[in-house]
XYZ file of N, CA and C in Angstrom:
789
model
N 103.784 131.514 72.099
C 105.251 131.797 71.875
C 105.218 133.054 70.970
N 106.147 134.082 71.502
C 106.334 135.343 70.695
C 107.724 135.421 70.134
N 107.681 135.848 68.862
C 108.818 135.951 68.204
C 109.166 137.474 67.923
N 110.127 138.081 68.378
C 110.321 139.477 68.329
C 111.147 139.855 67.070
N 110.848 140.529 66.085
C 111.813 140.817 64.843
C 111.897 142.394 64.749
N 112.964 142.838 64.031
C 113.225 144.132 63.778
C 113.492 144.249 62.233
N 112.594 145.251 61.705
C 112.615 145.571 60.229
C 113.205 147.006 60.227
N 113.989 146.880 59.031
C 114.864 148.246 58.601
C 114.368 148.771 57.476
N 113.732 149.911 57.064
C 113.342 150.450 55.728
C 114.229 151.694 55.525
N 114.792 151.627 54.067
C 115.553 152.904 53.710
C 114.728 153.807 52.879
N 115.121 154.952 52.824
C 114.731 156.061 52.093
C 113.127 156.209 52.365
N 112.734 156.927 53.379
C 113.522 157.342 54.369
C 113.846 156.014 55.294
N 114.941 156.266 56.152
C 115.192 155.163 57.095
C 114.143 155.051 58.256
N 113.673 153.946 58.327
C 112.691 153.391 59.362
C 112.931 152.244 60.059
N 112.949 152.195 61.303
C 112.951 150.856 61.978
C 111.781 150.580 62.553
N 111.360 149.229 62.156
C 109.916 148.795 62.840
C 110.310 147.558 63.724
N 109.656 147.349 64.774
C 109.693 146.354 65.707
C 108.470 145.468 65.536
N 108.596 144.205 65.080
C 107.529 143.343 64.908
C 107.425 142.322 65.871
N 106.286 141.916 66.473
C 106.060 140.649 67.453
C 105.206 139.755 66.713
N 105.627 138.411 66.614
C 104.702 137.555 65.885
C 104.475 136.483 67.035
N 103.210 136.249 67.113
C 102.756 135.051 68.234
C 102.428 133.930 67.352
N 103.148 132.942 67.740
C 102.908 131.521 67.198
C 101.856 130.789 67.935
N 100.820 130.460 67.449
C 99.658 129.676 68.089
C 100.116 128.134 68.034
N 99.871 127.581 69.152
C 100.116 126.187 69.280
C 98.905 125.310 68.707
N 99.360 124.224 68.071
C 98.371 123.201 67.799
C 98.712 121.993 68.365
N 97.693 121.130 68.618
C 97.902 119.717 69.296
C 98.468 118.877 68.249
N 99.960 119.040 68.167
C 100.468 118.048 67.176
C 101.527 117.105 67.907
N 101.448 116.890 69.360
C 102.290 115.973 69.904
C 101.366 115.245 70.906
N 101.756 113.969 71.016
C 101.065 113.263 72.014
C 101.843 113.111 73.323
N 101.099 112.902 74.389
C 101.889 112.790 75.614
C 102.580 111.486 75.716
N 103.789 111.535 76.284
C 104.690 110.183 76.404
C 105.142 110.154 77.753
N 105.454 108.931 78.247
C 106.006 108.551 79.517
C 107.727 108.422 79.219
N 108.379 108.700 80.208
C 109.743 108.534 80.051
C 110.140 106.932 80.004
N 109.214 105.949 80.456
C 109.450 104.704 80.397
C 108.211 104.126 79.766
N 108.233 103.142 78.841
C 107.173 102.328 78.308
C 106.557 101.454 79.346
N 107.313 100.969 80.270
C 106.697 100.255 81.416
C 107.424 100.485 82.682
N 106.661 100.317 83.825
C 107.090 100.707 85.207
C 106.920 99.462 86.023
N 108.062 99.111 86.676
C 107.975 97.888 87.483
C 108.060 98.311 89.085
N 107.078 97.802 89.717
C 107.064 97.904 91.054
C 106.993 96.664 91.872
N 107.622 96.744 92.954
C 107.604 95.650 93.978
C 106.838 96.099 95.295
N 105.700 95.352 95.580
C 104.915 95.836 96.706
C 104.693 94.606 97.700
N 105.133 94.776 98.967
C 104.829 93.835 100.009
C 103.530 93.381 100.033
N 103.127 92.057 100.280
C 101.843 91.705 100.537
C 101.360 92.158 101.823
N 102.314 92.501 102.671
C 101.894 93.194 103.937
C 101.600 94.715 103.903
N 101.669 95.301 102.597
C 101.386 96.746 102.645
C 99.928 96.957 102.948
N 99.765 98.065 103.952
C 98.539 98.396 104.160
C 97.751 99.231 103.145
N 96.359 99.127 103.055
C 95.569 99.932 102.162
C 95.824 101.291 102.453
N 95.993 102.083 101.354
C 96.285 103.575 101.398
C 97.659 103.941 101.118
N 98.594 102.914 101.117
C 99.799 102.924 100.723
C 99.933 103.474 99.291
N 100.804 104.652 99.156
C 100.879 105.411 97.799
C 102.266 105.178 97.345
N 102.113 105.041 95.853
C 103.502 104.962 95.015
C 103.486 105.897 93.887
N 104.331 106.875 93.990
C 104.353 107.990 93.027
C 105.060 107.457 91.730
N 104.291 107.906 90.527
C 104.746 107.422 89.235
C 105.241 108.632 88.468
N 106.043 108.306 87.303
C 106.602 109.409 86.555
C 105.552 110.065 85.742
N 105.450 111.337 85.744
C 104.697 112.126 84.996
C 104.804 111.947 83.479
N 103.855 112.040 82.583
C 103.983 112.054 81.145
C 104.392 113.521 80.741
N 105.065 113.530 79.610
C 105.492 114.833 79.045
C 104.825 115.068 77.590
N 104.408 116.350 77.513
C 103.778 116.717 76.232
C 104.534 117.961 75.777
N 105.043 117.907 74.637
C 105.527 119.074 73.999
C 104.867 120.252 73.614
N 103.420 119.843 73.565
C 102.679 121.060 73.472
C 102.384 121.833 74.784
N 101.870 123.112 74.522
C 101.656 123.813 75.887
C 100.225 124.225 76.018
N 99.968 124.909 77.226
C 98.694 125.403 77.396
C 97.608 124.114 77.518
N 96.505 124.443 76.940
C 95.286 123.247 76.988
C 95.774 122.137 76.319
N 96.720 122.138 75.313
C 97.243 121.041 74.645
C 98.186 119.999 75.539
N 98.503 120.569 76.506
C 99.389 119.684 77.472
C 98.509 118.660 78.179
N 99.230 117.869 78.981
C 98.442 116.839 79.797
C 97.590 117.222 80.677
N 96.316 116.844 80.613
C 95.262 117.403 81.481
C 94.766 116.402 82.240
N 94.874 115.078 82.029
C 94.346 114.065 82.975
C 94.996 112.733 82.883
N 94.776 111.788 83.851
C 95.365 110.468 83.825
C 94.203 109.484 84.117
N 94.281 108.405 83.443
C 93.526 107.198 83.674
C 94.167 105.979 84.091
N 93.387 105.148 84.852
C 93.844 103.869 85.227
C 93.121 102.826 84.693
N 93.601 101.899 84.131
C 92.681 100.671 83.793
C 91.996 100.008 84.948
N 90.719 99.670 84.921
C 89.986 99.078 86.093
C 90.814 98.133 86.892
N 90.770 98.225 88.219
C 91.422 97.248 89.328
C 90.668 97.335 90.481
N 90.540 96.270 91.132
C 89.872 95.981 92.440
C 90.936 96.332 93.596
N 92.337 96.445 93.198
C 93.068 96.562 94.461
C 93.756 97.930 94.214
N 93.958 98.786 93.164
C 94.399 99.915 93.187
C 93.406 101.067 92.637
N 93.776 102.308 92.870
C 93.145 103.423 92.426
C 94.201 104.525 92.028
N 93.793 105.380 91.269
C 94.819 106.348 90.823
C 94.399 107.769 91.483
N 95.407 108.459 91.854
C 95.376 109.908 92.525
C 96.312 110.657 91.705
N 95.781 111.871 91.427
C 96.641 112.889 90.618
C 96.751 114.135 91.507
N 98.175 114.434 91.669
C 98.395 115.634 92.227
C 98.916 116.775 91.360
N 98.244 117.748 91.611
C 98.484 119.076 90.676
C 99.489 119.941 91.192
N 100.728 119.948 90.591
C 101.798 120.835 91.262
C 101.884 122.075 90.483
N 101.065 122.514 89.821
C 101.024 123.806 89.244
C 101.834 123.898 87.917
N 102.835 124.546 87.903
C 103.797 124.781 86.656
C 104.497 123.590 86.480
N 104.702 122.568 87.553
C 105.310 121.456 87.202
C 104.241 120.307 86.770
N 103.216 120.589 86.506
C 102.206 119.723 85.879
C 101.456 118.809 86.980
N 100.743 117.710 86.366
C 100.128 116.907 87.247
C 100.984 115.500 87.352
N 100.981 115.009 88.644
C 101.679 113.914 88.979
C 100.760 112.676 89.384
N 101.043 111.610 88.677
C 99.991 110.445 88.943
C 100.646 109.735 90.155
N 99.789 109.241 91.046
C 100.028 108.437 92.184
C 99.263 107.279 92.378
N 99.765 106.142 92.374
C 99.077 104.746 92.569
C 98.922 104.461 93.979
N 97.610 104.191 94.282
C 97.330 104.090 95.814
C 96.605 102.631 95.958
N 97.094 101.952 96.934
C 96.518 100.496 97.277
C 95.230 100.774 97.977
N 94.228 100.048 97.491
C 92.984 100.015 98.025
C 92.621 98.871 98.818
N 92.949 97.841 98.575
C 92.714 96.411 99.295
C 93.981 95.756 99.583
N 93.949 94.958 100.572
C 95.212 94.146 101.021
C 95.604 93.168 99.763
N 96.973 93.020 99.743
C 97.423 92.109 98.622
C 97.600 90.609 99.244
N 97.532 89.575 98.433
C 97.767 88.157 98.935
C 98.431 87.528 97.833
N 99.835 87.489 98.033
C 100.704 86.926 97.002
C 100.248 85.463 96.661
N 99.729 84.836 97.602
C 99.215 83.260 97.392
C 98.099 83.302 96.329
N 97.234 84.470 96.250
C 96.162 84.499 95.551
C 96.543 85.138 94.113
N 97.253 86.122 94.184
C 97.747 86.755 92.814
C 99.152 87.349 93.167
N 100.377 86.795 92.319
C 101.677 87.163 92.689
C 101.927 88.369 91.834
N 101.131 88.872 90.935
C 101.562 89.962 89.970
C 100.314 90.634 89.544
N 100.462 91.928 89.131
C 99.363 92.542 88.573
C 99.817 93.531 87.331
N 99.030 93.651 86.350
C 99.554 94.408 85.210
C 98.428 95.421 84.962
N 98.882 96.737 85.021
C 97.921 97.968 84.973
C 98.308 98.830 83.617
N 97.401 99.565 83.237
C 97.648 100.394 82.133
C 97.343 101.912 82.618
N 98.231 102.755 82.487
C 98.157 104.252 82.824
C 98.221 104.867 81.448
N 97.231 105.808 81.442
C 96.906 106.527 80.153
C 97.101 108.123 80.468
N 97.840 108.753 79.870
C 97.903 110.341 79.953
C 97.092 111.095 78.819
N 96.176 111.803 79.039
C 95.364 112.389 78.048
C 95.583 114.119 78.047
N 95.940 114.555 76.907
C 95.957 116.034 76.783
C 94.648 116.849 76.573
N 94.834 118.016 76.587
C 93.433 118.810 76.460
C 93.011 119.305 75.033
N 93.929 118.818 74.133
C 93.496 119.035 72.811
C 92.092 118.633 72.330
N 91.638 119.137 71.115
C 90.496 118.800 70.553
C 90.780 118.474 68.950
N 90.740 117.172 68.753
C 90.648 116.152 69.541
C 91.766 115.788 70.489
N 91.567 115.130 71.504
C 92.704 114.817 72.485
C 93.563 113.760 72.088
N 95.044 113.781 72.347
C 95.895 112.822 72.203
C 96.255 112.162 73.335
N 96.581 110.959 73.293
C 97.038 110.262 74.535
C 98.421 109.409 74.495
N 98.865 109.094 75.620
C 100.023 108.040 75.464
C 99.805 107.208 76.786
N 100.411 105.919 76.739
C 100.309 105.033 77.749
C 101.610 104.540 78.336
N 101.504 104.071 79.487
C 102.573 103.320 80.222
C 102.030 102.171 80.916
N 102.644 100.929 80.767
C 102.240 99.776 81.437
C 103.033 99.733 82.842
N 102.088 99.409 83.868
C 102.597 99.246 85.172
C 102.635 97.615 85.609
N 103.725 97.094 85.758
C 103.958 95.771 86.108
C 104.275 95.616 87.680
N 103.408 95.029 88.352
C 103.541 94.932 89.928
C 103.831 93.543 90.304
N 104.872 93.330 91.150
C 105.153 92.243 91.596
C 104.951 92.170 93.155
N 104.071 91.174 93.610
C 103.850 91.278 94.980
C 104.854 90.391 95.821
N 105.382 90.914 96.661
C 106.447 90.312 97.491
C 105.969 89.664 98.704
N 106.576 88.303 98.891
C 105.989 87.378 99.756
C 106.503 87.692 101.211
N 105.515 87.543 102.214
C 105.809 87.627 103.620
C 105.405 86.345 104.230
N 106.164 85.995 105.368
C 105.834 84.639 105.885
C 104.384 84.542 106.611
N 103.257 84.378 106.042
C 102.099 84.490 106.611
C 101.150 83.191 106.426
N 101.899 82.066 106.027
C 101.323 80.904 106.033
C 102.186 79.646 106.775
N 101.377 78.875 107.450
C 101.907 77.761 108.241
C 102.260 76.600 107.271
N 103.123 75.716 107.642
C 103.389 74.429 106.929
C 102.179 73.621 107.225
N 101.596 72.826 106.384
C 100.623 71.953 106.454
C 100.948 70.492 105.894
N 100.828 69.631 106.817
C 101.028 68.096 106.419
C 100.156 67.542 105.224
N 100.616 66.848 104.388
C 99.741 66.393 103.381
C 98.659 65.279 103.636
N 98.867 64.739 104.940
C 98.077 63.667 105.422
C 97.591 64.045 106.893
N 96.413 63.440 107.192
C 95.855 63.840 108.570
C 96.492 62.819 109.372
N 96.645 61.576 109.069
C 97.193 60.517 109.800
C 98.329 59.809 109.295
N 99.495 59.802 109.876
C 100.735 58.885 109.391
C 100.800 57.656 110.267
N 100.914 56.595 109.771
C 101.193 55.153 110.514
C 101.988 54.289 109.644
N 102.744 53.449 110.294
C 103.560 52.600 109.505
C 103.743 51.218 110.442
N 104.113 50.206 109.774
C 104.295 48.737 110.493
C 105.635 48.409 110.004
N 106.501 47.922 111.075
C 107.776 47.253 110.518
C 108.145 46.166 111.537
N 108.854 45.256 111.076
C 109.287 44.096 111.934
C 110.468 44.520 112.909
N 110.265 43.790 114.051
C 111.317 44.003 114.895
C 112.809 43.509 114.368
N 113.837 43.977 114.746
C 115.091 43.595 114.323
C 115.321 44.034 112.735
N 114.401 45.172 112.280
C 114.608 45.775 110.966
C 116.129 46.174 110.985
N 116.889 46.015 109.882
C 118.107 46.541 109.789
C 118.251 48.094 109.685
N 119.378 48.577 110.197
C 119.604 50.008 110.217
C 119.481 50.475 108.870
N 118.840 51.489 108.688
C 118.715 52.277 107.510
C 117.315 51.843 106.770
N 116.697 50.923 107.257
C 115.320 50.514 106.781
C 114.311 51.769 106.922
N 113.799 51.975 105.641
C 112.792 53.196 105.653
C 111.535 52.887 106.305
N 111.058 53.512 107.379
C 109.868 53.249 108.105
C 108.683 54.122 107.276
N 108.833 55.324 107.088
C 107.699 56.173 106.557
C 108.323 57.412 105.956
N 107.628 58.222 105.307
C 108.156 59.555 104.989
C 106.970 60.552 105.212
N 107.176 61.570 105.767
C 106.195 62.565 106.190
C 106.413 63.861 105.018
N 105.426 64.480 104.787
C 105.457 65.605 103.819
C 104.603 66.698 104.240
N 105.265 67.932 104.295
C 104.290 69.115 104.583
C 104.656 70.057 103.453
N 103.668 71.007 103.071
C 103.704 72.024 102.299
C 103.454 73.420 102.589
N 104.077 74.462 102.269
C 103.886 75.957 102.614
C 103.519 76.673 101.538
N 102.633 77.524 101.386
C 102.125 78.238 100.275
C 103.074 79.594 100.053
N 103.929 79.869 100.990
C 104.743 81.032 100.823
C 105.891 80.460 99.800
N 106.698 81.605 99.487
C 107.910 81.181 98.567
C 109.181 81.575 99.151
N 110.253 81.273 98.525
C 111.655 81.249 99.026
C 111.776 80.665 100.305
N 112.645 81.222 101.217
C 112.883 80.768 102.633
C 111.530 80.520 103.381
N 110.625 81.338 103.069
C 109.327 81.316 103.769
C 108.584 80.065 103.629
N 108.862 79.477 102.420
C 108.228 78.151 101.983
C 108.926 76.909 102.101
N 110.276 77.002 102.468
C 111.122 75.965 102.687
C 110.800 75.173 103.937
N 110.740 73.859 103.931
C 110.414 73.110 105.128
C 111.596 72.285 105.651
N 111.684 72.201 106.931
C 112.472 71.434 107.589
C 111.840 70.635 108.720
N 112.329 69.294 108.985
C 111.672 68.319 109.862
C 112.451 68.213 111.020
N 111.982 67.953 112.043
C 112.681 67.505 113.271
C 111.861 66.759 114.332
N 112.408 66.048 115.301
C 111.590 65.404 116.408
C 111.251 66.552 117.348
N 110.126 66.201 117.961
C 109.595 67.373 119.001
C 110.252 66.889 120.213
N 110.111 65.721 120.808
C 110.561 65.309 121.993
C 111.955 64.620 121.955
N 113.006 65.395 122.073
C 114.371 64.764 122.083
C 114.841 64.094 123.165
N 114.043 64.171 124.326
C 114.257 63.477 125.544
C 113.786 62.157 125.599
N 112.821 61.545 124.587
C 112.560 60.205 124.590
C 113.562 59.454 123.895
N 113.305 58.003 123.790
C 114.236 57.061 123.349
C 114.014 56.976 121.762
N 113.086 57.864 121.173
C 112.946 57.814 119.777
C 114.164 58.143 119.041
N 114.923 59.262 119.365
C 116.083 59.666 118.513
C 117.176 58.706 118.539
N 117.060 57.796 119.537
C 118.168 56.617 119.514
C 117.758 55.448 118.570
N 116.400 55.392 118.410
C 116.047 54.126 117.599
C 115.576 54.634 115.989
N 115.263 55.924 116.040
C 114.901 56.266 114.642
C 115.668 57.585 114.223
N 116.006 57.610 112.822
C 116.576 58.919 112.217
C 115.606 59.568 111.325
N 115.470 60.943 111.372
C 114.585 61.840 110.568
C 115.544 62.665 109.758
N 115.266 62.612 108.413
C 116.000 63.370 107.386
C 115.320 64.803 107.497
N 116.106 65.799 107.938
C 115.468 67.299 108.241
C 114.785 67.971 106.784
N 115.418 67.369 105.627
C 115.007 67.858 104.283
C 113.782 67.164 103.692
N 113.907 65.908 103.709
C 113.158 65.008 103.068
C 111.912 64.526 103.995
N 111.934 64.562 105.361
C 110.956 63.985 106.262
C 110.771 62.539 106.166
N 112.045 61.842 105.712
C 112.113 60.418 105.653
C 112.549 59.851 107.239
N 111.774 58.777 107.679
C 112.229 58.275 108.757
C 112.693 56.877 108.679
N 113.948 56.576 109.165
C 114.643 55.329 108.972
C 114.936 54.820 110.376
N 115.168 53.457 110.360
C 115.622 52.814 111.508
C 117.026 53.235 111.946
N 117.253 53.554 112.993
C 118.517 53.881 113.648
C 119.304 52.943 114.444
N 118.337 52.294 115.443
C 118.836 51.547 116.616
C 118.220 50.036 116.481
N 118.251 49.264 117.593
C 117.774 47.973 117.702
C 116.297 47.956 118.042
N 115.405 47.600 117.144
C 114.053 47.705 117.350
C 113.605 46.074 117.967
N 113.114 46.293 119.237
C 112.700 44.942 119.798
C 111.276 44.830 120.107
N 110.592 44.000 119.693
C 109.072 44.029 120.009
C 108.821 43.636 121.406
N 109.824 42.851 122.174
C 109.724 42.540 123.530
C 109.884 43.656 124.339
N 110.564 44.671 123.945
C 110.891 45.967 124.779
C 109.808 46.810 124.644
N 109.313 47.009 123.374
C 108.120 47.994 122.932
C 107.485 47.583 121.666
N 106.123 47.405 121.761
C 105.434 46.884 120.567
C 104.890 48.076 119.650
N 105.117 49.427 120.062
C 104.646 50.502 119.265
C 105.371 51.774 119.658
N 105.550 52.717 118.790
C 106.031 53.982 119.129
C 105.036 55.116 118.478
N 105.085 56.315 119.382
C 104.333 57.454 118.992
C 105.476 58.407 118.545
N 105.799 58.941 117.445
C 106.928 59.745 116.934
C 106.248 61.119 116.687
N 106.661 62.145 117.379
C 106.210 63.495 117.195
C 106.989 64.251 116.209
N 106.553 64.616 115.115
C 107.332 65.365 114.064
C 107.047 66.767 114.046
N 108.004 67.718 113.759
C 107.560 69.079 113.621
C 108.097 69.609 112.412
N 107.179 70.210 111.432
C 107.548 70.885 110.305
C 107.700 72.365 110.542
N 108.866 72.902 110.118
C 108.919 74.345 110.292
C 109.465 74.854 108.995
N 109.048 76.164 108.846
C 109.701 76.850 107.766
C 110.880 77.668 108.059
N 111.492 78.447 107.051
C 112.659 79.023 107.335
C 112.518 80.553 107.241
N 111.251 81.112 107.476
C 111.124 82.447 107.554
C 111.842 83.104 108.735
N 111.895 84.429 108.667
C 112.651 85.234 109.870
C 111.909 85.001 111.209
N 110.568 84.823 111.173
C 109.844 84.225 112.447
C 109.266 83.009 111.949
N 109.835 81.797 112.118
C 109.217 80.620 111.658
C 107.927 80.196 112.120
N 107.062 79.678 111.103
C 105.832 78.978 111.668
C 106.178 77.451 111.664
N 105.444 76.923 112.665
C 105.719 75.533 112.912
C 104.374 74.703 113.031
N 104.378 73.357 112.699
C 103.220 72.547 112.791
C 103.724 71.036 113.241
N 102.989 70.552 114.116
C 103.262 69.271 114.766
C 102.428 68.220 114.096
N 102.967 67.074 113.991
C 102.152 65.759 113.653
C 102.712 64.587 114.333
N 101.796 63.756 114.686
C 102.335 62.484 115.238
C 102.172 61.265 114.321
N 103.248 60.532 114.427
C 103.461 59.245 113.512
C 103.430 58.025 114.344
N 102.516 57.023 114.024
C 102.365 55.919 114.776
C 103.042 54.795 114.036
N 103.945 54.068 114.813
C 104.752 52.948 114.205
C 104.539 51.725 115.271
N 103.988 50.768 114.514
C 103.645 49.415 115.099
C 104.834 48.365 114.783
N 105.275 47.714 115.765
C 106.317 46.719 115.558
C 105.648 45.248 115.551
N 106.105 44.528 114.494
C 105.635 43.144 114.375
C 106.582 42.294 114.997
N 105.974 41.476 115.882
C 106.903 40.282 116.498
C 107.442 39.272 115.609
N 108.605 38.927 115.491
C 109.226 37.724 114.738
C 109.859 36.672 115.589
N 109.921 35.519 115.241
C 110.242 34.310 116.140
C 111.849 34.427 116.338
N 112.200 35.161 117.208
C 113.692 35.428 117.414
C 114.082 35.007 118.917
N 113.156 34.482 119.536
C 113.398 33.785 120.923
C 113.164 32.378 120.899
N 114.052 31.533 121.365
C 113.828 30.130 121.552
C 113.133 29.748 122.886
N 112.210 28.755 122.782
C 111.523 28.331 123.951
C 112.516 27.973 125.077
N 112.063 28.206 126.308
C 112.831 28.111 127.491
C 111.974 27.135 128.388
N 112.510 25.843 128.754
C 111.885 24.941 129.612
C 112.437 24.920 131.070
N 111.668 25.218 131.919
C 112.018 25.288 133.383
C 111.715 23.877 134.019
N 112.833 22.970 134.380
C 112.529 21.728 135.077
C 112.986 21.754 136.539
N 111.999 21.413 137.460
C 112.417 21.292 138.837
C 112.673 19.970 139.230
N 113.555 19.395 139.789
C 114.001 18.131 140.350
C 113.663 18.024 141.741
N 112.660 16.730 142.049
C 112.312 16.545 143.372
C 112.839 15.138 143.757
N 113.410 14.722 144.833
C 113.874 13.363 145.234
C 113.069 13.024 146.609
N 112.503 11.746 146.668
C 111.914 11.261 147.829
C 111.995 9.815 147.849
N 112.049 9.318 148.937
C 111.947 7.828 149.079
C 110.512 7.106 149.369
N 110.327 5.988 148.483
C 108.916 5.437 148.585
C 109.182 4.077 148.709
N 108.453 3.363 149.836
C 108.551 2.212 150.097
C 108.003 1.136 149.017
N 108.493 0.007 148.821
C 108.011 -0.844 147.729
C 106.645 -1.473 147.991
N 106.085 -1.435 149.200
C 104.877 -1.907 149.382
C 104.013 -0.783 149.702
N 104.266 0.409 149.300
C 103.394 1.537 149.468
C 102.027 1.251 148.646
N 100.864 1.595 149.257
C 99.754 1.357 148.779
C 99.509 2.493 147.711
N 98.710 2.176 146.677
C 98.476 3.034 145.540
C 97.685 4.271 146.053
């Protein structure tokens, strides 16, 4: 930095021009516009994806300005620095490996800006990364086998069994709804299925003499943009109850027998 001064001397009158060069010392540390930077990155982002960050500012000039950036160790991200000449160095965060929200839903990194002074000064910014979910997991039923036993003539509303499925995704991608797979069978006339809870209840007349067991096919579906679905079969056995009276069939025959008939 140069300061240009003009000096006037009398007797005799003289005018002198003076230039004063002010030498910079490293008396300022680099600083970022924000103390922390929040990023949202989809777990479907491909390795190589780049996210430009705000550069640090150092009021010092020359070699005392920002010279380099460092990123805290990370298996998923690396730091790239782009030199824009008079505009300084720009830090860019680059994705190295695929993200999986179900494994880790967030990351915390520390970006450090270091100037070229001796000794150097530094400033930091925390990078907070939230991993956005995509629908990449199927619903999974919590049991391999579902079976139940009920009496025939069970009252309407009797709970038969409750199925349950889980999905590791979040939001709508992880919400489960249940439905019958084969709507053309007589199952929907005899049983009701709660789409939210997976609870199966009696809806119609259950008669052992008509059918002593049912195979109910259930489908669990998430609510993602392109839903994933999983099927499961539920076996329901019907217990016979004594609801039918005995029926005796009597056949009458008439014939004439002589009183002196031999035995």
